[in-house]
Amino acid sequence: MGLGIPLVLTAMPEFGMLAMGGVAGAVTAGLGGGMVPQVLVFAVVSSALIAVVQPIARRSRRQHPKLSSGVDALTGRQATVLERVDGQGGRIKLAGEVWSARALDTGEAYEPGAQVDVVEIDGATAVVMR
């Protein structure tokens, strides 16, 4: 149980796995096991937990979720055309707000009601395409 204190102080999950091995050893003692079985159970349980949990933890640490905020969070979202959008301009409803917009392809035009994807935010203008 004393291994739980370093776990809290250092945030190293290995101490928690060793603490679980200690609990398993204590259960073995409670069931009448001698010193040798207690040590063996501690070693086996601790090693098994470390062998199983560490690879999972490493994988999850490598996968950093991309958190976007501000205008970066709007890129890739869908919007509804409110006023015709072409290469010169127009208006869309994006994330509950009205934005000025222009088409990515200057030859394209999107009519009111059409769904478009936001490719980028250029200043205060959303660049869109279908």
mmCIF file of C-alpha atoms in Angstrom:
data_model
loop_
_atom_site.group_PDB
_atom_site.id
_atom_site.type_symbol
_atom_site.label_atom_id
_atom_site.label_comp_id
_atom_site.label_asym_id
_atom_site.label_seq_id
_atom_site.Cartn_x
_atom_site.Cartn_y
_atom_site.Cartn_z
ATOM 1 C CA MET A 1 0.000 0.000 0.000
ATOM 2 C CA GLY A 2 2.975 2.280 0.579
ATOM 3 C CA LEU A 3 3.571 2.233 -3.190
ATOM 4 C CA GLY A 4 0.371 4.229 -3.674
ATOM 5 C CA ILE A 5 2.004 7.316 -2.143
ATOM 6 C CA PRO A 6 4.783 7.608 -4.786
ATOM 7 C CA LEU A 7 2.105 7.034 -7.435
ATOM 8 C CA VAL A 8 0.251 10.134 -6.274
ATOM 9 C CA LEU A 9 3.404 12.202 -5.790
ATOM 10 C CA THR A 10 5.162 11.318 -9.065
ATOM 11 C CA ALA A 11 2.272 10.385 -11.368
ATOM 12 C CA MET A 12 4.190 7.284 -12.460
ATOM 13 C CA PRO A 13 1.646 4.532 -13.182
ATOM 14 C CA GLU A 14 4.268 1.837 -12.569
ATOM 15 C CA PHE A 15 3.983 2.479 -8.824
ATOM 16 C CA GLY A 16 0.255 1.802 -9.064
ATOM 17 C CA MET A 17 0.914 -1.505 -10.800
ATOM 18 C CA LEU A 18 3.436 -2.445 -8.109
ATOM 19 C CA ALA A 19 0.852 -1.468 -5.482
ATOM 20 C CA MET A 20 -1.661 -3.813 -7.120
ATOM 21 C CA GLY A 21 0.960 -6.580 -6.960
ATOM 22 C CA GLY A 22 1.333 -5.784 -3.247
ATOM 23 C CA VAL A 23 -2.424 -6.092 -2.777
ATOM 24 C CA ALA A 24 -2.358 -9.472 -4.558
ATOM 25 C CA GLY A 25 0.479 -10.564 -2.247
ATOM 26 C CA ALA A 26 -1.537 -9.424 0.779
ATOM 27 C CA VAL A 27 -4.547 -11.425 -0.432
ATOM 28 C CA THR A 28 -2.247 -14.443 -0.754
ATOM 29 C CA ALA A 29 -1.127 -13.928 2.844
ATOM 30 C CA GLY A 30 -4.761 -13.629 3.934
ATOM 31 C CA LEU A 31 -5.505 -16.972 2.296
ATOM 32 C CA GLY A 32 -2.721 -18.592 4.311
ATOM 33 C CA GLY A 33 0.141 -18.390 1.811
ATOM 34 C CA GLY A 34 3.657 -18.200 3.180
ATOM 35 C CA MET A 35 6.372 -15.679 2.347
ATOM 36 C CA VAL A 36 7.519 -17.394 -0.872
ATOM 37 C CA PRO A 37 4.021 -17.539 -2.452
ATOM 38 C CA GLN A 38 3.415 -13.907 -1.446
ATOM 39 C CA VAL A 39 6.611 -12.745 -3.183
ATOM 40 C CA LEU A 40 5.870 -14.883 -6.245
ATOM 41 C CA VAL A 41 2.303 -13.519 -6.540
ATOM 42 C CA PHE A 42 3.597 -9.960 -6.080
ATOM 43 C CA ALA A 43 6.217 -10.445 -8.818
ATOM 44 C CA VAL A 44 3.877 -12.157 -11.272
ATOM 45 C CA VAL A 45 0.971 -9.713 -10.855
ATOM 46 C CA SER A 46 3.206 -6.614 -10.961
ATOM 47 C CA SER A 47 5.137 -7.846 -14.006
ATOM 48 C CA ALA A 48 1.971 -8.847 -15.847
ATOM 49 C CA LEU A 49 0.334 -5.475 -15.215
ATOM 50 C CA ILE A 50 3.428 -3.571 -16.357
ATOM 51 C CA ALA A 51 3.787 -5.780 -19.458
ATOM 52 C CA VAL A 52 0.153 -5.250 -20.445
ATOM 53 C CA VAL A 53 -0.457 -1.628 -19.455
ATOM 54 C CA GLN A 54 2.776 0.058 -20.597
ATOM 55 C CA PRO A 55 2.361 -0.640 -24.345
ATOM 56 C CA ILE A 56 -1.211 0.626 -24.187
ATOM 57 C CA ALA A 57 -0.089 3.771 -22.373
ATOM 58 C CA ARG A 58 2.692 4.410 -24.894
ATOM 59 C CA ARG A 59 0.268 4.128 -27.812
ATOM 60 C CA SER A 60 -2.192 6.513 -26.233
ATOM 61 C CA ARG A 61 0.568 9.054 -25.493
ATOM 62 C CA ARG A 62 1.636 9.071 -29.130
ATOM 63 C CA GLN A 63 -1.893 9.781 -30.366
ATOM 64 C CA HIS A 64 -2.342 13.435 -29.528
ATOM 65 C CA PRO A 65 -5.804 14.635 -30.452
ATOM 66 C CA LYS A 66 -5.728 17.725 -32.598
ATOM 67 C CA LEU A 67 -7.534 20.452 -30.757
ATOM 68 C CA SER A 68 -8.412 23.429 -32.873
ATOM 69 C CA SER A 69 -9.796 26.712 -31.671
ATOM 70 C CA GLY A 70 -10.847 30.007 -33.174
ATOM 71 C CA VAL A 71 -10.914 30.167 -36.949
ATOM 72 C CA ASP A 72 -8.822 26.968 -37.172
ATOM 73 C CA ALA A 73 -11.784 25.062 -35.744
ATOM 74 C CA LEU A 74 -13.980 26.264 -38.615
ATOM 75 C CA THR A 75 -11.823 24.787 -41.370
ATOM 76 C CA GLY A 76 -13.434 21.594 -42.654
ATOM 77 C CA ARG A 77 -16.895 22.431 -41.318
ATOM 78 C CA GLN A 78 -20.026 22.593 -43.434
ATOM 79 C CA ALA A 79 -21.937 25.795 -44.027
ATOM 80 C CA THR A 80 -25.197 26.815 -45.699
ATOM 81 C CA VAL A 81 -25.199 29.390 -48.467
ATOM 82 C CA LEU A 82 -27.420 32.373 -47.608
ATOM 83 C CA GLU A 83 -26.605 34.622 -50.570
ATOM 84 C CA ARG A 84 -25.084 33.397 -53.820
ATOM 85 C CA VAL A 85 -21.377 32.603 -53.347
ATOM 86 C CA ASP A 86 -18.981 32.896 -56.277
ATOM 87 C CA GLY A 87 -15.374 33.938 -56.827
ATOM 88 C CA GLN A 88 -16.252 37.526 -55.911
ATOM 89 C CA GLY A 89 -18.108 36.909 -52.670
ATOM 90 C CA GLY A 90 -21.360 35.979 -50.990
ATOM 91 C CA ARG A 91 -22.729 35.043 -47.568
ATOM 92 C CA ILE A 92 -22.891 31.757 -45.670
ATOM 93 C CA LYS A 93 -24.113 30.588 -42.277
ATOM 94 C CA LEU A 94 -21.214 28.926 -40.487
ATOM 95 C CA ALA A 95 -21.365 27.676 -36.883
ATOM 96 C CA GLY A 96 -24.471 29.762 -36.240
ATOM 97 C CA GLU A 97 -22.948 32.997 -37.570
ATOM 98 C CA VAL A 98 -23.205 34.798 -40.891
ATOM 99 C CA TRP A 99 -19.854 34.980 -42.689
ATOM 100 C CA SER A 100 -18.725 36.563 -45.907
ATOM 101 C CA ALA A 101 -17.516 33.873 -48.272
ATOM 102 C CA ARG A 102 -16.012 33.297 -51.676
ATOM 103 C CA ALA A 103 -15.653 30.186 -53.799
ATOM 104 C CA LEU A 104 -12.271 28.467 -53.921
ATOM 105 C CA ASP A 105 -12.707 27.931 -57.655
ATOM 106 C CA THR A 106 -13.472 31.379 -59.102
ATOM 107 C CA GLY A 107 -15.547 29.764 -61.863
ATOM 108 C CA GLU A 108 -17.929 28.085 -59.422
ATOM 109 C CA ALA A 109 -21.100 29.569 -57.914
ATOM 110 C CA TYR A 110 -23.263 28.206 -55.130
ATOM 111 C CA GLU A 111 -26.907 29.152 -54.768
ATOM 112 C CA PRO A 112 -28.788 29.852 -51.505
ATOM 113 C CA GLY A 113 -29.561 26.681 -49.551
ATOM 114 C CA ALA A 114 -26.569 24.756 -50.890
ATOM 115 C CA GLN A 115 -24.229 23.030 -48.441
ATOM 116 C CA VAL A 116 -20.566 23.923 -48.859
ATOM 117 C CA ASP A 117 -17.357 22.934 -47.069
ATOM 118 C CA VAL A 118 -15.047 25.548 -45.569
ATOM 119 C CA VAL A 119 -11.567 25.079 -47.009
ATOM 120 C CA GLU A 120 -9.881 27.942 -45.158
ATOM 121 C CA ILE A 121 -10.520 31.240 -43.445
ATOM 122 C CA ASP A 122 -8.891 34.186 -45.212
ATOM 123 C CA GLY A 123 -9.175 37.157 -42.860
ATOM 124 C CA ALA A 124 -12.899 37.529 -42.260
ATOM 125 C CA THR A 125 -13.858 35.562 -45.382
ATOM 126 C CA ALA A 126 -14.530 31.839 -45.548
ATOM 127 C CA VAL A 127 -13.194 30.169 -48.679
ATOM 128 C CA VAL A 128 -15.629 27.389 -49.642
ATOM 129 C CA MET A 129 -16.170 24.585 -52.108
ATOM 130 C CA ARG A 130 -18.701 21.836 -52.608
#
